XYZ file of C-alpha atoms in Angstrom:
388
model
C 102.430 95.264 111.911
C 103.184 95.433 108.311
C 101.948 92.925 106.008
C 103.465 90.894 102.968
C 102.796 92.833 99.712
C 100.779 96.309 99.039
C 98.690 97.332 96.097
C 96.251 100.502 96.032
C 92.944 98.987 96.527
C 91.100 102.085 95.015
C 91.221 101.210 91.708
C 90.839 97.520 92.221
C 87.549 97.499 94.689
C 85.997 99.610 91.834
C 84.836 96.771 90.011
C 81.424 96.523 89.588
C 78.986 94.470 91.614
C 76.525 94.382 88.671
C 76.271 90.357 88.111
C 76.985 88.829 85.014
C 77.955 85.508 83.223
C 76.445 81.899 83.206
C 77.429 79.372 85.816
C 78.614 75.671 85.007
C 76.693 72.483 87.168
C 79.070 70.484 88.774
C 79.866 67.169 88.056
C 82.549 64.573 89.282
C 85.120 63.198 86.442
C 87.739 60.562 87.493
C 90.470 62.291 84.685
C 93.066 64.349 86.180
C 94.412 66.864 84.153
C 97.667 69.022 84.879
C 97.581 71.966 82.859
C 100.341 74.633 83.727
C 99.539 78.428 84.029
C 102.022 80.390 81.839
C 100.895 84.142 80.258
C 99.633 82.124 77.352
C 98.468 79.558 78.236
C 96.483 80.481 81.670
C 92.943 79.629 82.072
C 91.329 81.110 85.324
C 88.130 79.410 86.929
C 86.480 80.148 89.958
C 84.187 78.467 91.540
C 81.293 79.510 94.202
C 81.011 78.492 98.136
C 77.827 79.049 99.788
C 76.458 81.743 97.998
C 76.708 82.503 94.355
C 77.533 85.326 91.937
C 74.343 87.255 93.006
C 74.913 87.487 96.223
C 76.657 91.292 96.119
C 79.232 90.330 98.381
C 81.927 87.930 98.840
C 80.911 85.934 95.916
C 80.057 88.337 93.172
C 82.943 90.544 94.100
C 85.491 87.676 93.593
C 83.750 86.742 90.693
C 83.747 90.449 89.229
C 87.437 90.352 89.706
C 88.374 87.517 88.297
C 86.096 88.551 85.009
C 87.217 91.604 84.913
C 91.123 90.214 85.242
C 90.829 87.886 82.758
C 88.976 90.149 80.193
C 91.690 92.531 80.479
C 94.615 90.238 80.256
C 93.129 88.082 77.234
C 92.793 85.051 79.848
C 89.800 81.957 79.204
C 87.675 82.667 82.411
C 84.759 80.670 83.853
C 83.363 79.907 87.048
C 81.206 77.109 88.704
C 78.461 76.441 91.218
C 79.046 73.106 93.287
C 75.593 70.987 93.278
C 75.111 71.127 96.994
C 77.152 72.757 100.269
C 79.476 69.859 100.423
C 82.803 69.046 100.622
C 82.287 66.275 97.853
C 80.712 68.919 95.498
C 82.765 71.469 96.062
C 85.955 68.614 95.134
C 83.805 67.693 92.328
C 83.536 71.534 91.316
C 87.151 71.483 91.589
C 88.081 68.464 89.679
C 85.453 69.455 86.684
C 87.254 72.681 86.040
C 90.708 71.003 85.857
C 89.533 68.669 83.491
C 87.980 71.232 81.294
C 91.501 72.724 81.166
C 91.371 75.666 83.507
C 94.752 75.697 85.710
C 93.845 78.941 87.980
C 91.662 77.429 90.663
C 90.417 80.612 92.785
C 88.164 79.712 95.703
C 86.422 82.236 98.407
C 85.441 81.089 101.187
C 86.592 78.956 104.578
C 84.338 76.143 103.389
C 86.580 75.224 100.631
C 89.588 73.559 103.450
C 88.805 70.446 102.880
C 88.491 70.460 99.503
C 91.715 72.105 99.627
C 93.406 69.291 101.342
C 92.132 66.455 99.857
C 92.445 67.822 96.098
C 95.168 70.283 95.237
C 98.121 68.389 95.493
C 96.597 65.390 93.099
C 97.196 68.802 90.465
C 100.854 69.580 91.315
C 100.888 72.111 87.884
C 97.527 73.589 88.436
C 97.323 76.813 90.751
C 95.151 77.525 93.597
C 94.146 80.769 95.103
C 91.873 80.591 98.319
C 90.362 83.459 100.257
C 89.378 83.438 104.048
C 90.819 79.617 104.073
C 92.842 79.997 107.172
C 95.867 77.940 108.501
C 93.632 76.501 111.335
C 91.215 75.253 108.736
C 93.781 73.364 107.070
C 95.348 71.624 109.841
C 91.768 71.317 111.569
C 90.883 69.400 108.083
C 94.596 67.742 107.352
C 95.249 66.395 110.947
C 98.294 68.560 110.601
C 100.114 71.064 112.056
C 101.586 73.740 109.076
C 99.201 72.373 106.448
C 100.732 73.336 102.781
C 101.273 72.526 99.271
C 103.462 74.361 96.638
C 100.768 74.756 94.976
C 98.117 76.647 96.913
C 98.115 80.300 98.231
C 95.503 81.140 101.324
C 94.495 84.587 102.194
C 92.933 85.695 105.131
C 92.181 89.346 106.382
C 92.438 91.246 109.636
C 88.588 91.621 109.629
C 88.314 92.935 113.186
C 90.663 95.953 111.774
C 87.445 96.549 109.556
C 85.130 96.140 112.180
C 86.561 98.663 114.840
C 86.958 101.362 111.995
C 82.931 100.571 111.542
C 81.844 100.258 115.471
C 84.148 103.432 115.920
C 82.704 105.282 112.779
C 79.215 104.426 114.329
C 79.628 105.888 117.513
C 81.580 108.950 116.444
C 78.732 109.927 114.190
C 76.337 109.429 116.987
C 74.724 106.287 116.993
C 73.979 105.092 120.656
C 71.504 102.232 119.971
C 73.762 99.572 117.663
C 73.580 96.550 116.402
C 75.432 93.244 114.779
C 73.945 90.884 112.927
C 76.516 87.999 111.743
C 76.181 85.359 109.317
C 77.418 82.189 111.203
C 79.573 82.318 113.971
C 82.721 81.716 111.814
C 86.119 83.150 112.790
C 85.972 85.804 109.722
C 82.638 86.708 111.280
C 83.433 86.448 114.920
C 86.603 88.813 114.201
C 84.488 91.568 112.412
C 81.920 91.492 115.152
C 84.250 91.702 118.457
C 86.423 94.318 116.626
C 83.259 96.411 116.452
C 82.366 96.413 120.018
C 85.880 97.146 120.859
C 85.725 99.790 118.664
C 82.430 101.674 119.673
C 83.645 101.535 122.787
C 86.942 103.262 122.136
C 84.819 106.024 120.374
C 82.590 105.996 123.822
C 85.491 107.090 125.193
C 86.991 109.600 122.703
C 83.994 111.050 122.284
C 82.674 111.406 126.304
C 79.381 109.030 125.452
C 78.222 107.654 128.608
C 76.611 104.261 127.178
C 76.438 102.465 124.213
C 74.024 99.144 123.454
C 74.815 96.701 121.243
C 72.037 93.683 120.304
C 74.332 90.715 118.855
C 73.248 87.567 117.631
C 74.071 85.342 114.245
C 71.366 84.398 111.742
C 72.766 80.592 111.682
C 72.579 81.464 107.784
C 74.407 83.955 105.109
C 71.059 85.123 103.479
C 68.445 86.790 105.225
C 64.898 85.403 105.638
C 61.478 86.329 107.455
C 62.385 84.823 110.685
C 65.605 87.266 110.620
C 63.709 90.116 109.484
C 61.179 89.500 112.415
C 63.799 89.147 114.715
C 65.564 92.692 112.741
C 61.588 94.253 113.177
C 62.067 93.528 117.123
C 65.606 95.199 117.489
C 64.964 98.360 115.477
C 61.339 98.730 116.622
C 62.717 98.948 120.263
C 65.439 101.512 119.211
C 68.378 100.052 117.537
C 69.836 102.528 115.096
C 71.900 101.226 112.906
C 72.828 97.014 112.700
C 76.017 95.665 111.273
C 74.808 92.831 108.462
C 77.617 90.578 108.612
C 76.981 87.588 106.582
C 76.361 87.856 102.412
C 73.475 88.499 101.738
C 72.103 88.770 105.286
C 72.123 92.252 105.224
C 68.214 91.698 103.437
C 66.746 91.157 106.376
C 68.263 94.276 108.666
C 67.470 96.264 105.624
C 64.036 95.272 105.515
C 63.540 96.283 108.915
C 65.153 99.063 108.809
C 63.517 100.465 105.844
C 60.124 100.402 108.066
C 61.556 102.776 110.893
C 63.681 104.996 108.705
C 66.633 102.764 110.419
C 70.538 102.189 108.893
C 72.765 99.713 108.189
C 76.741 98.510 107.645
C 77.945 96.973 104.931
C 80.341 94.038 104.675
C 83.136 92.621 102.522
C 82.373 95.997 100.289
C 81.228 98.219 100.118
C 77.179 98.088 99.735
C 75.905 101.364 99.506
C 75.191 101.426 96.314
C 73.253 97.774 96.272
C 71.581 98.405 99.796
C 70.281 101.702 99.005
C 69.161 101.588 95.500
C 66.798 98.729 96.672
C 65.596 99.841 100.216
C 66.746 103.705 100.517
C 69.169 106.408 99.866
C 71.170 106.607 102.562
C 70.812 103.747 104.442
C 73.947 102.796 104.681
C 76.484 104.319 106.945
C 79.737 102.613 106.139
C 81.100 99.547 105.102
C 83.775 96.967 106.752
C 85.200 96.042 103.732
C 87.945 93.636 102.813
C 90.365 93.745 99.601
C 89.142 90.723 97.746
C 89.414 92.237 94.286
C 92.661 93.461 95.187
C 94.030 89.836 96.260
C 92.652 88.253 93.410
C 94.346 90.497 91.040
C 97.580 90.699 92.310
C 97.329 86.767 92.866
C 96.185 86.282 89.066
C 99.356 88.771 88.345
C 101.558 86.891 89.624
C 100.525 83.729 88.216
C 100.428 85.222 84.698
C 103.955 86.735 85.069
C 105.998 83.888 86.652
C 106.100 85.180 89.773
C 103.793 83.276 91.749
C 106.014 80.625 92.970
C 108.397 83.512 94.440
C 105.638 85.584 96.398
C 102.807 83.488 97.356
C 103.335 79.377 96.591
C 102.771 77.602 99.782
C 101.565 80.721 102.155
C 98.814 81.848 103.691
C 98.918 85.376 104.219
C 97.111 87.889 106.748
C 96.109 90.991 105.181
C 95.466 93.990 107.119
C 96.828 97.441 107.261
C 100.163 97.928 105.384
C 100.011 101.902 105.497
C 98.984 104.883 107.050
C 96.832 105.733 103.664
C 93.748 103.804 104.110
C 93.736 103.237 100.700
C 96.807 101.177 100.466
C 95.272 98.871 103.151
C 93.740 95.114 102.961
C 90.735 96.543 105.375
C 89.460 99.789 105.293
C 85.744 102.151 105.239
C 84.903 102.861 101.612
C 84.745 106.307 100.334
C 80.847 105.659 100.514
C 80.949 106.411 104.399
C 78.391 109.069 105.273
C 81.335 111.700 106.852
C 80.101 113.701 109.592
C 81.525 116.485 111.806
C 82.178 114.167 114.352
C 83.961 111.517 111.966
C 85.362 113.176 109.009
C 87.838 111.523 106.800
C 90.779 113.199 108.445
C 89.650 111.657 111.792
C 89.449 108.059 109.651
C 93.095 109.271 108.296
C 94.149 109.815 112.138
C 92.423 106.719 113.235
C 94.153 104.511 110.501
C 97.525 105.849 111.565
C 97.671 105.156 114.861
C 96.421 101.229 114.065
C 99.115 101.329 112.196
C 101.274 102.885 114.617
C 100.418 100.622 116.780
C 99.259 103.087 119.008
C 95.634 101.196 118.958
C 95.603 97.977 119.746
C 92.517 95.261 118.733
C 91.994 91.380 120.247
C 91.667 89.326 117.069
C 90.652 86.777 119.344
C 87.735 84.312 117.877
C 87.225 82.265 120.838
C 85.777 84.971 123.097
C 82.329 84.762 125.454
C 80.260 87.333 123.934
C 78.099 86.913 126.895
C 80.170 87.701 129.389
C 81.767 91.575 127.825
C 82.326 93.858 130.240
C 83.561 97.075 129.584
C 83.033 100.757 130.593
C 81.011 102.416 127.835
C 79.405 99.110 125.464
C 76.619 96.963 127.082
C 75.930 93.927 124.696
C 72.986 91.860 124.890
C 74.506 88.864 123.228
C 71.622 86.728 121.668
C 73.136 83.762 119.885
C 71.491 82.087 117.465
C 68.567 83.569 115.964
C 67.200 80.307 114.413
């Protein structure tokens, strides 16, 4: 099903992951100012949600674009790291940039719903742009149903579009032995994870492979540490081939592992080829689910500078998924990183993209599923849980 808006994502998820900058601490401030974003007067600030600017995912790349966007349109940019994981700092986050005049709010990240709700419309002439904030989350944190302000613009992607292309990729190259490693069991996650099995099992299929495994558990955690590395050490060390790291920077600890047994990896969000393999091995990484976060950001920032906010996204929240048969064009795609083989090329991608789009495939985008009791032809799953 088409979507709301295109833009070629080529250009605009070639921003740089390279981190750069200095944060801002967070601090509370009872003053409410109401600036008003014009193309000379806009002031863009972003501010952090679990992770930081490091992180080489959803974080860094939001924060990349939004520098980047602002550099290039002669816009006052900063960005801020709330004092703890709470709602209260997060507001206070909020509320600090306002004050200091910034009236381009962008926030990544589901966590930021309540904040959402209990701060943007106290700012009816500032402008917020939120990414992976879902509807749910704002009624879920409103006590509402249809949750909006004039104000605000929510984006949230068609991640298990991103995670079939990867589970399908996987199998189609050969990979047997699989495995998916999520962050916390968050719908974002959940929906990149059951789009993967459904998708290694439609390239079972295709391709005539009798049996695929898959070894799924969550982390509890979007960073990787030696208890999820141990767990990573068990997985590959008893034949997993390749594990889906789908979580930040969680994708340390299956890349630690992996490194020991010659093992690969997915990417997430972007595309982390370059990051993951600089650090633990060239080519490590077989593909990446990615997302277009850069490209959101800077058609969102676009629209705010040019006056056309208001018109295309005031008061939405979008889902972003495939708009086109080009796989560039799309909201959720495989980067051109993807290690090609003969049996995935990028014509097959091209052929698999179109009939998603055709609707000739069809993916359950559901979040609420049992992962312990999947049952299908070709994909066992040993669903683990929480690691920790």
């Amino acid at each position: 099903m088409k979507k709301f808006f295109s833009v070629g994502l080529t250009a605009a998820m070639a921003i740089s992951l390279a981190a750069c900058g200095s944060s801002s601490s967070s601090s509370s401030s009872s003053t409410k100012s109401t600036s008003s974003a014009s193309s000379s007067d806009m002031a863009v600030a972003m501010i952090t949600d679990y992770g930081d600017i490091t992180d080489q995912s959803f974080n860094q790349t939001t924060y990349e674009a939004c520098k980047a966007w602002a550099t290039d349109n002669d816009v006052k940019f900063n960005y801020y790291k709330p004092a703890s994981d709470a709602d209260a700092d997060r507001e206070a986050s909020i509320e600090q940039a306002i004050d200091e005049g910034y009236n381009v709010i962008v926030m990544p990240g589901y966590a930021f719903a309540q904040a959402i709700v209990d701060t943007v419309e106290d700012y009816p002439d500032v402008k917020f742009i939120a990414l992976d904030v879902a509807q749910a989350d704002l009624d879920k944190d409103s006590g509402t149903d249809g949750w909006k302000s004039d104000n605000t613009f929510c984006a949230v992607y068609e991640e298990d579009l991103a995670g079939y292309m990867a589970g399908y990729a996987a199998v189609s190259l050969g990979y047997t032995k699989l495995g998916f490693l999520g962050g916390m069991a968050v719908p974002a996650v959940i929906r990149y994870g059951y789009g993967y099995v459904q998708g290694a099992e439609q390239a079972a299929e295709d391709k005539g492979v009798a049996e695929v495994d898959i070894n799924y558990a969550y982390g509890n955690k979007f960073s990787g540490d030696s208890d999820i590395t141990a767990a990573m050490d068990t997985w590959y060390g008893n034949g997993t081939q390749v594990v889906f790291a789908c979580g930040g920077g969680i994708y340390t600890s299956a890349a630690e592992a992996a490194q020991k047994v010659n093992g690969k990896v997915i990417g997430v969000d972007v595309d982390q080829a370059a990051t993951i393999d600089s650090t633990y091995g060239d080519g490590m990484t077989v593909t990446s689910a990615t997302k277009g976060l850069a490209a959101t950001v800077n058609s969102a920032l676009e629209a705010c500078k040019d006056g056309t906010f208001s018109d295309k996204y005031a008061g939405t929240c979008q889902n972003l998924g495939l708009v086109s048969e080009n796989p560039d064009e799309n909201y959720v795609q495989l980067p051109e990183s993807t290690q090609w083989g003969d049996g995935f090329t990028e014509d097959d991608y091209k052929a698999l993209v179109k009939k998603m789009d055709d609707g000739d495939i069809k993916v359950d985008n559901s979040v609420d599923v049992d992962l312990s009791k999947l049952s299908y032809d070709h994909v066992k799953v040993d669903y683990q849980g929480n690691l920790k």
